XYZ file of C-alpha atoms in Angstrom:
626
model
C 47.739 -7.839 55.409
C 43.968 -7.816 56.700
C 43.054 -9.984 54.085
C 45.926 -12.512 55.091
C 44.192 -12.525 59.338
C 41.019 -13.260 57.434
C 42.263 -16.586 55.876
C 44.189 -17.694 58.952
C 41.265 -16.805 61.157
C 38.842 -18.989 58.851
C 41.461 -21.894 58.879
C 41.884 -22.294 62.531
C 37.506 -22.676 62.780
C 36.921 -24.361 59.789
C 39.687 -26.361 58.903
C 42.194 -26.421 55.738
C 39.727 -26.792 52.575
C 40.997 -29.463 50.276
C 42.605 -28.300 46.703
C 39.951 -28.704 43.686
C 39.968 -30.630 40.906
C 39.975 -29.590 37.124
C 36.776 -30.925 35.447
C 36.918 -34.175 33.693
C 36.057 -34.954 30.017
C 32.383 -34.575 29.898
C 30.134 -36.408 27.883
C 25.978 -37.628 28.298
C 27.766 -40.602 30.880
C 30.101 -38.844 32.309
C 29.792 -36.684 35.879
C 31.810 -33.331 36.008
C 33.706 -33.448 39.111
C 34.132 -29.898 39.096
C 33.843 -28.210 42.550
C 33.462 -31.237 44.443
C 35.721 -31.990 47.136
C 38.424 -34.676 47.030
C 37.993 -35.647 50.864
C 34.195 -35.454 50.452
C 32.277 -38.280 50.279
C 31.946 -40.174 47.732
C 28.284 -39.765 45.786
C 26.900 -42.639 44.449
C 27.787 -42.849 40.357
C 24.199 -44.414 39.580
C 22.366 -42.106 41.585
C 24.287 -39.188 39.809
C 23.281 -40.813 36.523
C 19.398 -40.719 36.909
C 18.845 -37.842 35.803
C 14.971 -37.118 34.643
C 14.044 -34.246 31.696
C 11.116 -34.058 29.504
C 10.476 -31.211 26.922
C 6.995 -29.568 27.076
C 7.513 -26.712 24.640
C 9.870 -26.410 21.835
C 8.793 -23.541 19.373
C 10.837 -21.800 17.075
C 10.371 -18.003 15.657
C 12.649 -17.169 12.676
C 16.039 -16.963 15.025
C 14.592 -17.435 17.963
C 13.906 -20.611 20.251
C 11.696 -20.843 23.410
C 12.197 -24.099 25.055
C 10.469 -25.384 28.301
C 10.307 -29.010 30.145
C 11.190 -30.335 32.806
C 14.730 -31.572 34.664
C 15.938 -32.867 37.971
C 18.061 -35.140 39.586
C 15.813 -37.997 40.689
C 18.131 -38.998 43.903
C 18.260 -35.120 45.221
C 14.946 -34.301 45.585
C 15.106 -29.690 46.003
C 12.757 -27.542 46.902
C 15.146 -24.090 46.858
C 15.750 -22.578 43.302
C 18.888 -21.315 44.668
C 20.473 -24.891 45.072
C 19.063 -26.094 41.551
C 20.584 -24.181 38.196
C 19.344 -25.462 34.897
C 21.205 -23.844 31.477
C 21.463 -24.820 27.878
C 25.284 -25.338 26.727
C 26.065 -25.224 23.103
C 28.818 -27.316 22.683
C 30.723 -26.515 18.994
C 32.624 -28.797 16.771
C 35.454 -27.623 18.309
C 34.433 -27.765 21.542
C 34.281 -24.106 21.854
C 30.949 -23.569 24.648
C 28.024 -20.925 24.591
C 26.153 -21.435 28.325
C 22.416 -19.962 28.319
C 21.307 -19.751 31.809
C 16.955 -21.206 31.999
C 14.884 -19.737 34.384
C 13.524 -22.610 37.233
C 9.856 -23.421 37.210
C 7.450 -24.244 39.671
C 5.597 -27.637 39.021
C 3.152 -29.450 39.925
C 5.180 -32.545 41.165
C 5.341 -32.389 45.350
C 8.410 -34.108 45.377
C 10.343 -32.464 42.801
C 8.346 -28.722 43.082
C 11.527 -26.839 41.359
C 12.025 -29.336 38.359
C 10.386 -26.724 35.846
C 12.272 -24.478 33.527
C 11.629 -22.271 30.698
C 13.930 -20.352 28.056
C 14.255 -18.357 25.045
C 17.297 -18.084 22.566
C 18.170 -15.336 19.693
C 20.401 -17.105 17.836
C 20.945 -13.471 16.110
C 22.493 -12.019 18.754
C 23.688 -14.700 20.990
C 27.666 -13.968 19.899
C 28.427 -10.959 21.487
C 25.256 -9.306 20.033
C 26.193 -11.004 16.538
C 24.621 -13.841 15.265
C 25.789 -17.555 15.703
C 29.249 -17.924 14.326
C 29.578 -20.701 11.739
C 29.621 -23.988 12.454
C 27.698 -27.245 14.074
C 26.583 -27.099 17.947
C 25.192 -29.685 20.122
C 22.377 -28.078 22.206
C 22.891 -29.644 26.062
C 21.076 -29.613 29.012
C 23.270 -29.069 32.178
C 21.775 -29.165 35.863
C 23.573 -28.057 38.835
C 22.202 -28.778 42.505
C 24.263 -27.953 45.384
C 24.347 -30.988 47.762
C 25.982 -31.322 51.262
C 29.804 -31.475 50.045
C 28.978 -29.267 46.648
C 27.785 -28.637 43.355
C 26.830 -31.720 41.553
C 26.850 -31.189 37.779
C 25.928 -33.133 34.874
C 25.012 -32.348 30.995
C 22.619 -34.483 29.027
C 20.409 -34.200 25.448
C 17.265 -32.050 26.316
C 15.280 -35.259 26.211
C 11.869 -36.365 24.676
C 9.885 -33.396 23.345
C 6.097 -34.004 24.103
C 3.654 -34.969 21.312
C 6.897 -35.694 19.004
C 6.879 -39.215 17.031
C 9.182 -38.317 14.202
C 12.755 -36.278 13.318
C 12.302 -32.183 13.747
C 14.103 -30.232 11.095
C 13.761 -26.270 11.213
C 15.473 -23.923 8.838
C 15.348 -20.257 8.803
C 17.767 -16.655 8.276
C 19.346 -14.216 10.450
C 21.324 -11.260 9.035
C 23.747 -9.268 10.667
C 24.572 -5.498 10.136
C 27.865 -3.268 10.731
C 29.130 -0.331 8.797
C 31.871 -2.766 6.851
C 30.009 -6.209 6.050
C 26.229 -7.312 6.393
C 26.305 -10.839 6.379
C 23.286 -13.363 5.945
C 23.291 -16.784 7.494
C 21.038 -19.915 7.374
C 20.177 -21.315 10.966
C 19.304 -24.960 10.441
C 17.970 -26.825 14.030
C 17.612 -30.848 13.821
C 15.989 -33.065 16.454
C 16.454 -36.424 16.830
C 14.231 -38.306 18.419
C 16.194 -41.361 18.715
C 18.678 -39.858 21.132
C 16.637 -37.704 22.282
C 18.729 -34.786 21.009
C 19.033 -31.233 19.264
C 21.638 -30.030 17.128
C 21.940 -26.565 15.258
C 23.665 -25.481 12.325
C 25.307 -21.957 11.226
C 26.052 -21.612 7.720
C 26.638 -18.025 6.572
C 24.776 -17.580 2.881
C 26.610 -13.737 2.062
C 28.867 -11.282 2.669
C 27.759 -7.607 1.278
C 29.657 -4.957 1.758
C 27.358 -2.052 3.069
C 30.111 0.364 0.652
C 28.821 -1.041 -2.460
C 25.110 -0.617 -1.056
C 24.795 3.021 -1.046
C 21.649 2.049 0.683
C 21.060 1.012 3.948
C 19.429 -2.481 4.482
C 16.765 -1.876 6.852
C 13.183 -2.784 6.716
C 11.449 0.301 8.561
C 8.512 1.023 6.709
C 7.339 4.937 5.544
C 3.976 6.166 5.733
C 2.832 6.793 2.149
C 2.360 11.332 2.748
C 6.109 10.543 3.648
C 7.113 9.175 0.602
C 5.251 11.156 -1.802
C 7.349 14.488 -0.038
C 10.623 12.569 -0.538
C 9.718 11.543 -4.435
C 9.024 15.080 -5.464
C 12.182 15.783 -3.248
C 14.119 13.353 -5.667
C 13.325 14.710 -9.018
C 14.354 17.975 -7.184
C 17.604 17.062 -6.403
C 17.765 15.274 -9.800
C 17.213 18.312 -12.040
C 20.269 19.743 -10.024
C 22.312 16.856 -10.841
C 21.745 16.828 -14.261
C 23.775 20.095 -14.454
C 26.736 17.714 -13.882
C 28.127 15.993 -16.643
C 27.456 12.218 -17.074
C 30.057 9.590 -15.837
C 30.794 7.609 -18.732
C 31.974 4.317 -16.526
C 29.257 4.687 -13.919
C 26.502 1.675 -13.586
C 24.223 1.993 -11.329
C 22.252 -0.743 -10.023
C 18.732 0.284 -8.768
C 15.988 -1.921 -6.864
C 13.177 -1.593 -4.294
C 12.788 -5.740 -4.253
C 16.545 -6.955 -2.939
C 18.280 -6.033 -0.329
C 21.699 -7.843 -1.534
C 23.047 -8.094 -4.828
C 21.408 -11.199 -6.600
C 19.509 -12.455 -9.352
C 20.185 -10.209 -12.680
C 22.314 -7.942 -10.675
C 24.765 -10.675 -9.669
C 25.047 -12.161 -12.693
C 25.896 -9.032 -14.454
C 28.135 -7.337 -11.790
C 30.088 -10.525 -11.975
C 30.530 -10.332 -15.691
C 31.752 -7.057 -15.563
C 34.140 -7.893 -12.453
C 35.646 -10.556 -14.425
C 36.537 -8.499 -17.653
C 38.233 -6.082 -15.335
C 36.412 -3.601 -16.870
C 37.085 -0.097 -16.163
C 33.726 0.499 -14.678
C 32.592 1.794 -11.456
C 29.435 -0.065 -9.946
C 27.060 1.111 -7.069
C 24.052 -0.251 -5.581
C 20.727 1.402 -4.626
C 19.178 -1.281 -3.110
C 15.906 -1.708 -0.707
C 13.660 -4.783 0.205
C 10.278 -3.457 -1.108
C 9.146 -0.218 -2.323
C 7.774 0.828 1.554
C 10.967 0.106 2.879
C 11.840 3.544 4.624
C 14.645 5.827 2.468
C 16.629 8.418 4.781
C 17.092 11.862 3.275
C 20.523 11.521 2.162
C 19.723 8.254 0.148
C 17.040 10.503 -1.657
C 19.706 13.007 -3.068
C 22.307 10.064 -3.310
C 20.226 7.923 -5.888
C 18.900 11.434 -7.367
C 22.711 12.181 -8.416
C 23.217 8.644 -9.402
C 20.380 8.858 -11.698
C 21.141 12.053 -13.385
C 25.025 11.377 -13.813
C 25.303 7.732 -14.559
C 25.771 6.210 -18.021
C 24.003 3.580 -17.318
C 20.844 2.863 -14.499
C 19.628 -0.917 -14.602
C 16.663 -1.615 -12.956
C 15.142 -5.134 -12.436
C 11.325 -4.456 -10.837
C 9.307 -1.597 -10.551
C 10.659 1.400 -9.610
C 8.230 4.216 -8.873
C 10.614 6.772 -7.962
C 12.245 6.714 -11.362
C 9.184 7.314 -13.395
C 8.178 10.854 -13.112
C 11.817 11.768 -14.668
C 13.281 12.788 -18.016
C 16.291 10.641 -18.561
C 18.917 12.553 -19.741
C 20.147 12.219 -23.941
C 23.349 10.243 -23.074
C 21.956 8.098 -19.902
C 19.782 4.458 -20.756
C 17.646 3.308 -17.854
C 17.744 -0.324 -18.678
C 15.082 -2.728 -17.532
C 16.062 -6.613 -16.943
C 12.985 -7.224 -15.430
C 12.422 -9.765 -12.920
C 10.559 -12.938 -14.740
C 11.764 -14.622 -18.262
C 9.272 -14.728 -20.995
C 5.441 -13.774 -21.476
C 2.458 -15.204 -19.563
C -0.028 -13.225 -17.519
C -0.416 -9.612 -18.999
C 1.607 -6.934 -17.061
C 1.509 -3.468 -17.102
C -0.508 -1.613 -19.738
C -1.646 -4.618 -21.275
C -3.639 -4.548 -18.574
C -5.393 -1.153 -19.088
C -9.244 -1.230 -18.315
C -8.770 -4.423 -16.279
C -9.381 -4.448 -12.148
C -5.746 -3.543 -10.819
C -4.543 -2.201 -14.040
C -2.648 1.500 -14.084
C -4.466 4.068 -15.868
C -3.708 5.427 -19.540
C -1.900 8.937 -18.141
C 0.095 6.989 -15.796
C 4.012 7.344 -16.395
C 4.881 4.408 -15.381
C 7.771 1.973 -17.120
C 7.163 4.408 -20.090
C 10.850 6.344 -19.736
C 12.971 3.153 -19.945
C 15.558 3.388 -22.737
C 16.012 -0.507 -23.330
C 14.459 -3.468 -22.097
C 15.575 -6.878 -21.813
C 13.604 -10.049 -22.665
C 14.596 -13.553 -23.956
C 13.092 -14.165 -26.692
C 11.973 -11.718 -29.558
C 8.944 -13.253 -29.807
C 7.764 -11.757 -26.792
C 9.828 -8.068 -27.736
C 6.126 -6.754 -28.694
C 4.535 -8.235 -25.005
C 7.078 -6.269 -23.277
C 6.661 -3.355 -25.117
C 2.859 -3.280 -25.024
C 3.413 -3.960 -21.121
C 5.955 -1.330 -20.523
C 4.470 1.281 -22.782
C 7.529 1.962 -24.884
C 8.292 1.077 -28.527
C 9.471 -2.433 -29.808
C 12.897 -0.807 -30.874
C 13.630 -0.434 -27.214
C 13.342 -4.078 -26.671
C 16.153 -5.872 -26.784
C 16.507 -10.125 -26.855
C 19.919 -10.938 -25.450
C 18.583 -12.995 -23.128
C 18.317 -13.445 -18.833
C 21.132 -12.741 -17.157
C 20.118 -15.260 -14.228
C 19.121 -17.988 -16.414
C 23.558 -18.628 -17.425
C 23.370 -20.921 -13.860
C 21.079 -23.471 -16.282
C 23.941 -24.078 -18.587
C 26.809 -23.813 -15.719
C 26.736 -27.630 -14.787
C 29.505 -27.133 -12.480
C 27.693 -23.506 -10.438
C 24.528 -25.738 -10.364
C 26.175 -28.554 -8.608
C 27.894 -26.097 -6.055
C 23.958 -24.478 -5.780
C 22.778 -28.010 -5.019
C 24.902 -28.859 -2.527
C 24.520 -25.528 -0.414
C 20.879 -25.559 -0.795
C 20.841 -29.151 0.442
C 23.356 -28.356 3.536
C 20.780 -25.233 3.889
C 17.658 -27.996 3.666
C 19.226 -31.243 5.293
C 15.622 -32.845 5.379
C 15.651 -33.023 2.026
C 18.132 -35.549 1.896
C 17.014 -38.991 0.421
C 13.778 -37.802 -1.004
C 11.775 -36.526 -3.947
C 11.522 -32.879 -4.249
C 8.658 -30.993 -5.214
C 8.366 -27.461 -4.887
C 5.036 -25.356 -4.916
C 5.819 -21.637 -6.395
C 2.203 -20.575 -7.460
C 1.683 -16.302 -8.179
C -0.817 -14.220 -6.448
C -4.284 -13.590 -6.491
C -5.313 -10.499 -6.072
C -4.709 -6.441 -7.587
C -1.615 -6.132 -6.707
C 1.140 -5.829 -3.524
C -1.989 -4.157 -0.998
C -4.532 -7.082 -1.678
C -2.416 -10.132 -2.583
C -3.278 -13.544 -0.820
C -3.240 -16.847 -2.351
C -6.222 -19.396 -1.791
C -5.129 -21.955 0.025
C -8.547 -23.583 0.481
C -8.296 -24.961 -2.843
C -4.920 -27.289 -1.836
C -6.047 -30.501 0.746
C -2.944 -30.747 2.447
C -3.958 -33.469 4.388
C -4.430 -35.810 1.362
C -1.210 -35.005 -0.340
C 0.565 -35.346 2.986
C -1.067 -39.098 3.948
C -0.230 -40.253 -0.206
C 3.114 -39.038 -0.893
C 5.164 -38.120 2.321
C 6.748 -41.529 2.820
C 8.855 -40.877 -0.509
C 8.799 -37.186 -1.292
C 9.241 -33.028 0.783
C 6.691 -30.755 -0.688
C 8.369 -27.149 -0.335
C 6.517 -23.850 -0.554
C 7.613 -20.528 -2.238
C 5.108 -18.233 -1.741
C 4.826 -15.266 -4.162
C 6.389 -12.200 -1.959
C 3.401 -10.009 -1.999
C 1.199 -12.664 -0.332
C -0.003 -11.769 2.919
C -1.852 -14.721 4.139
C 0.495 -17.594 5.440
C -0.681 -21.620 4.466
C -1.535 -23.205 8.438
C -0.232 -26.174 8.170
C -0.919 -28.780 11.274
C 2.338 -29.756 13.543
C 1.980 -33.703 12.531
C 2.678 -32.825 9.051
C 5.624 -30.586 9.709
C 8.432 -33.302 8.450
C 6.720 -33.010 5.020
C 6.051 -29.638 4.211
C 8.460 -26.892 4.520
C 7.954 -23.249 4.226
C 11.344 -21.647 2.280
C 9.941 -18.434 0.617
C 12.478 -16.851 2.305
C 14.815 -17.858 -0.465
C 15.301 -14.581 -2.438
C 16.144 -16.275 -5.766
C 14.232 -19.068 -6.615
C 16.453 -20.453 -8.902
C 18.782 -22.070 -6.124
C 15.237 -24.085 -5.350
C 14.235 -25.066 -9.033
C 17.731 -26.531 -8.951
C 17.020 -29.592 -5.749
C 13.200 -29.725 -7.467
C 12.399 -32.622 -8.757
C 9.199 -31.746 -9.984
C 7.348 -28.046 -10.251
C 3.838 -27.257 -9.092
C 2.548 -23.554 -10.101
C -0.408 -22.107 -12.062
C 0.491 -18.556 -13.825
C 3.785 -17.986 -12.454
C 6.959 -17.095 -15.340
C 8.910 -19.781 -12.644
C 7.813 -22.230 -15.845
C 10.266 -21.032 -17.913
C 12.892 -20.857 -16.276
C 12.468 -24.555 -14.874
C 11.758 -26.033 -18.712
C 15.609 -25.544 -18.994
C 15.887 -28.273 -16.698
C 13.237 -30.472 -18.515
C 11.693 -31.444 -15.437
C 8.072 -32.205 -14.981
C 5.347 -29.088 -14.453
C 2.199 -29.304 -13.461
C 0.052 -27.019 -13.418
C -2.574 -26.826 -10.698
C -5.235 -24.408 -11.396
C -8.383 -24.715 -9.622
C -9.717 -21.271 -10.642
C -8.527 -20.883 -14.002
C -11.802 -19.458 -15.313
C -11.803 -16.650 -12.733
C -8.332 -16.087 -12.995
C -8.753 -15.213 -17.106
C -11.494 -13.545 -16.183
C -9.807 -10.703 -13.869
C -6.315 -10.828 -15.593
C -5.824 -12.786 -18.553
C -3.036 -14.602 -20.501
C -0.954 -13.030 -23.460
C -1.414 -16.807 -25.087
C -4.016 -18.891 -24.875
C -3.601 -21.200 -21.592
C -4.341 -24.804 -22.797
C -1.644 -24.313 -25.699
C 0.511 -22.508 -23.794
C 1.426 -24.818 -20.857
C 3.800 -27.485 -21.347
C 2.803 -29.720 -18.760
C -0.263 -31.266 -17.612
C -3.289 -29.238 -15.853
C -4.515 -30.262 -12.899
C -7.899 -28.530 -11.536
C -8.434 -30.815 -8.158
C -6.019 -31.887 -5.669
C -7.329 -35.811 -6.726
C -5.969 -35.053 -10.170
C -2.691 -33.166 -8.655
C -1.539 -35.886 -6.398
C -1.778 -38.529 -9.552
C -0.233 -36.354 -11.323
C 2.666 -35.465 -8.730
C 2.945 -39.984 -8.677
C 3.374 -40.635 -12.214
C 5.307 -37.308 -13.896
C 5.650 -37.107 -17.351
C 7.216 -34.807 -19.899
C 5.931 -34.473 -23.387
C 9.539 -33.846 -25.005
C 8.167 -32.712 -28.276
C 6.233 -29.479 -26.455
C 8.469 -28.719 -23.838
C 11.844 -28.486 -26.577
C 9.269 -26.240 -28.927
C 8.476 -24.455 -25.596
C 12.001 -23.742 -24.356
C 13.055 -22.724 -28.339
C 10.295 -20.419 -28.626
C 10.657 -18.258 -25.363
C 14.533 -18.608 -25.466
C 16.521 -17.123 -28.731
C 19.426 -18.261 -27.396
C 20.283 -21.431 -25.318
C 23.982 -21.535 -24.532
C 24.415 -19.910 -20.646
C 25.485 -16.292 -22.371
C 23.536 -13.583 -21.716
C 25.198 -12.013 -19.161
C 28.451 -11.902 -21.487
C 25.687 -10.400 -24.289
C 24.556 -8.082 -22.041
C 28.215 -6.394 -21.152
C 29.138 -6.790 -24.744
C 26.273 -4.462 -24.983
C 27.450 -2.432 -22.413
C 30.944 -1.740 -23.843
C 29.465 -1.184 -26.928
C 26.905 1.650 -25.890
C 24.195 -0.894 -27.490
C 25.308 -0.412 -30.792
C 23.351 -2.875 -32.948
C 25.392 -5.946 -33.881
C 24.085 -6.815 -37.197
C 22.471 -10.009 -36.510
C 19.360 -11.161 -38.467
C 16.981 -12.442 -37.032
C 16.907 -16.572 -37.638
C 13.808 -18.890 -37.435
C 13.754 -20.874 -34.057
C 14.559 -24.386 -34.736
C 14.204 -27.573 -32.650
C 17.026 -30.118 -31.951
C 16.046 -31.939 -35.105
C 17.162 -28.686 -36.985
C 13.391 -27.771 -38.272
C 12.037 -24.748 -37.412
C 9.399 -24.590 -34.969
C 6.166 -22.733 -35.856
C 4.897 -20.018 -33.597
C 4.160 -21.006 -29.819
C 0.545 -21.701 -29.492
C -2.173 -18.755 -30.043
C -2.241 -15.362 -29.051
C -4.873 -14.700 -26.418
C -7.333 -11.804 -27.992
C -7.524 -8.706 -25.918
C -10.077 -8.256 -24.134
């Protein structure tokens, strides 16, 4: 009732309001006539469309944005931030609206003093603490400025961002966690500097299920005291275990270099999912071997190691080592890389960064996978165990390379993933480290003149970098060059990026083999080669080995890079000799092998022939040990 005197009250001094309008279709031209009044008058339509913005800043970090400029309305002069609200609308495909409210800015302009703003966006957890949902947004810039008869509001593209001539393309990952699904998603931003506008994209990459991980997937590093307590805790907990009997349809998928299940793991897990075989999977999986392991994980992978039939590993695995697999368990290494190139492991021994003779490491693994049994005793040298333990049913990972119709599907994620890729040549950079090891890798960049490569080849061609994970220095690359090169070592499997490569740049990296399947051009850029040998050495010799051309200056790379060529003849004996078998069926080998508790198959070994049918002699020369 007092509420009811209140309004009559205010009538009889102010006068009967006038009824509001819904707002009208809104568009860069258009004026929202929301909260204006229909008896007001009228404001003038071109006044309302000047409307003056300039970007100053426009930065992006991983999921984050921080944008800053300038916007006002060029009739309505305001010097109160109170009468002048600037926001960012995201405006979806179907029409569905995010607002993000900007913070005003003090300038330096006397007649427009308030016309600053400044922002920042996580894209991560801008849906209800979740990242972006799915989907294609236009990123607007909306000002509202309270005039005599009310709020005045228009949208319009952010405008020109300073010191920008060309097209802006950023691309980069946000993951989201809950206790049912952790889901990845690509975050692609575009700029157009035509109209003057940005655009964002939400794609979502995968779905894990946090159940199958018995791990969680955090990234919270442990101090090394902390995890030497929590290994001898492990082997602890695992001699308990081992009291239990061993589950005879357990598989247990171990690794402290993924944090979802791809590469080897993916390829296998979906073999065995489609037999509808009667065995139980679990995954034990980190993102590097520092990654932070709570107490119950400990004594959860310590009874998964002592009481599964089978524990495939596909990296090294510290915590593993120091144990005595039990008589009816096989710790099975797929390994990471295809085929033999730089020495590994105790082929190493006496070399700077090599493991010492006592060490235990690799040297309990009951089988070992390769590709080829001409590199069966490579791995076994490297690993420490005996040739019979090798076994040459091929890469899981490496079926997608005879799967025309998965690669195509790859392709055309990877290029919704990489938009700027679109139209041009591909060539991806995917050199190893230099270096000891994870604590001193780095890769020279010094050696690479970005600036020449960028001012002969970026009319035509994207260069993309994968940097080896365990580099810690980052390539700086200046902002005029950014519609050229692009940074995606993100990418966990490099295989979705040898697929959009048109050509492959790397030095000593195994990412050779894999790409011959394609039989694309390599080259090989290799500016210290001689150093390189020197401090870590080749299991062949290097000039037979590669089967592409070497190039030792960035003059001789860029040629190179304009006029590819394959030499058919050494890249088929290539592929034949590190490959026994080339028809997109290991993983289907590999479960065979599974089902059949590795029970030899009978097969002979057969002379590795060519596609003229004649067999090809023995790959190049064995480097001598030095």
């Amino acid at each position: 009732m007092l509420q009811r005197i209140k309004r009559l009250i205010r009538r009889l001094l102010i006068g009967r309001q006038p009824a509001r309008v819904q707002p009208v279709s809104l568009d860069d031209a258009t004026v929202d006539a929301r909260d204006k009044y229909l008896n007001g008058p009228r404001l003038d339509q071109n006044a309302e469309s000047l409307i003056k913005r300039k970007v100053t800043r426009l930065a992006f970090n991983r999921s984050y944005l921080e944008i800053a400029g300038e916007a006002y309305f060029e009739s309505y002069p305001e010097k109160d931030p109170e009468r002048l609200i600037k926001s960012l609308i995201l405006v979806g495909d179907q029409r569905e609206e995010i607002e993000i409210p900007l913070v005003n800015q003090a300038c330096d302009d006397l007649k427009y003093p308030m016309a600053g703003y400044r922002g920042a966006i996580n894209f991560s957890t801008i849906s209800a603490g979740k990242p972006l949902i799915p989907g294609t947004y236009d990123i607007k810039l909306q000002l509202k400025q309270y005039l005599t008869n009310g709020w005045l509001i228009r949208r319009t593209t952010i405008g020109q961002v300073a010191e920008t001539t060309k097209d802006l393309t950023y691309t980069t990952k946000m993951t989201s966690y809950s206790a049912k699904r952790n889901k990845t998603y690509s975050l692609i931003f575009r700029y157009n500097l035509a109209a003057q506008a940005l655009r964002v994209t939400a794609h979502q990459l995968s779905d894990l299920n946090p159940l199958e991980n018995s791990f969680t997937s955090g990234e919270t590093l442990e101090s090394r005291a902390m995890r030497g307590i929590k290994r001898r805790a492990l082997k602890l907990w695992y001699h308990w275990y081992c009291l239990q009997p061993v589950r005879q349809k357990q598989i247990s998928f171990v690794s402290d270099s993924r944090a979802s299940i791809s590469g080897n793991f993916e390829f296998i897990a979906a073999e065995l999912r489609r037999r509808n075989t009667d065995f139980k999977l679990s995954f034990y999986l980190k993102p590097s071997i520092k990654a932070k392991k709570s107490w119950h994980e400990i004594r959860t992978l310590a009874k998964a190691l002592a009481t599964s039939r089978y524990v495939i590993l596909d990296d090294f695995y510290p915590l593993v080592y120091p144990l005595h697999i039990r008589e009816k368990v096989d710790l099975i290494q797929v390994w990471h890389a295809v085929g033999a190139f730089k020495t590994f492991g105790y082929s190493r021994l006496g070399m700077p960064g090599g493991p010492k003779a006592q060490s235990l490491n690799h040297r309990n693994y009951t089988k070992a996978l390769v590709s080829s049994r001409h590199i069966a005793d490579k791995y076994a040298e490297g690993f420490g165990i005996s040739e019979d333990k090798i076994v040459s049913l091929g890469i899981p990972r490496t079926d997608i390379f005879f799967d025309q119709a998965k690669q195509q599907a790859v392709r055309e994620r990877v290029t919704a993933e990489l938009p700027f890729i679109k139209g041009k040549k591909v060539i991806l950079f995917a050199p190893t480290f230099r270096g000891n090891g994870q604590q001193s890798a780095y890769y020279p960049f010094e050696m690479l003149n970005f600036r020449a490569i960028y001012e002969a080849l970026h009319e035509d061609y994207v260069f993309l970098l994968k940097i080896h994970p365990f580099v810690q220095n980052k390539p700086t690359l200046p902002y005029e060059y950014a519609n050229f090169y692009y940074d995606v070592s993100d990418y966990r499997e490099i295989n979705d990026i040898l697929l959009v490569a048109d050509q492959l740049i790397t030095d000593y990296s195994s990412v050779c083999f894999e790409y011959a399947l394609l039989n694309r051009p390599i080259i090989f850029f290799a500016p210290d080669l001689a150093d390189y040998m020197q401090s870590r050495n080749f299991y062949f010799d290097y000039f037979d080995f590669i089967p592409g051309p070497l190039a030792e200056t960035t003059e001789s790379l860029i040629k190179q890079l304009k006029q590819p060529v394959i030499n058919q003849k050494k890249m088929a004996g290539f592929v034949h000799f590190f490959f026994d078998q080339l028809d997109g069926k290991a993983s289907a080998r590999f479960v065979d092998a599974l089902e059949n508790q590795f029970k030899p198959a009978g097969r002979k070994n057969q002379p590795t022939v060519g596609e003229d049918g004649k067999a090809i002699p023995n790959w190049g020369k064995t480097t001598p040990k030095p």
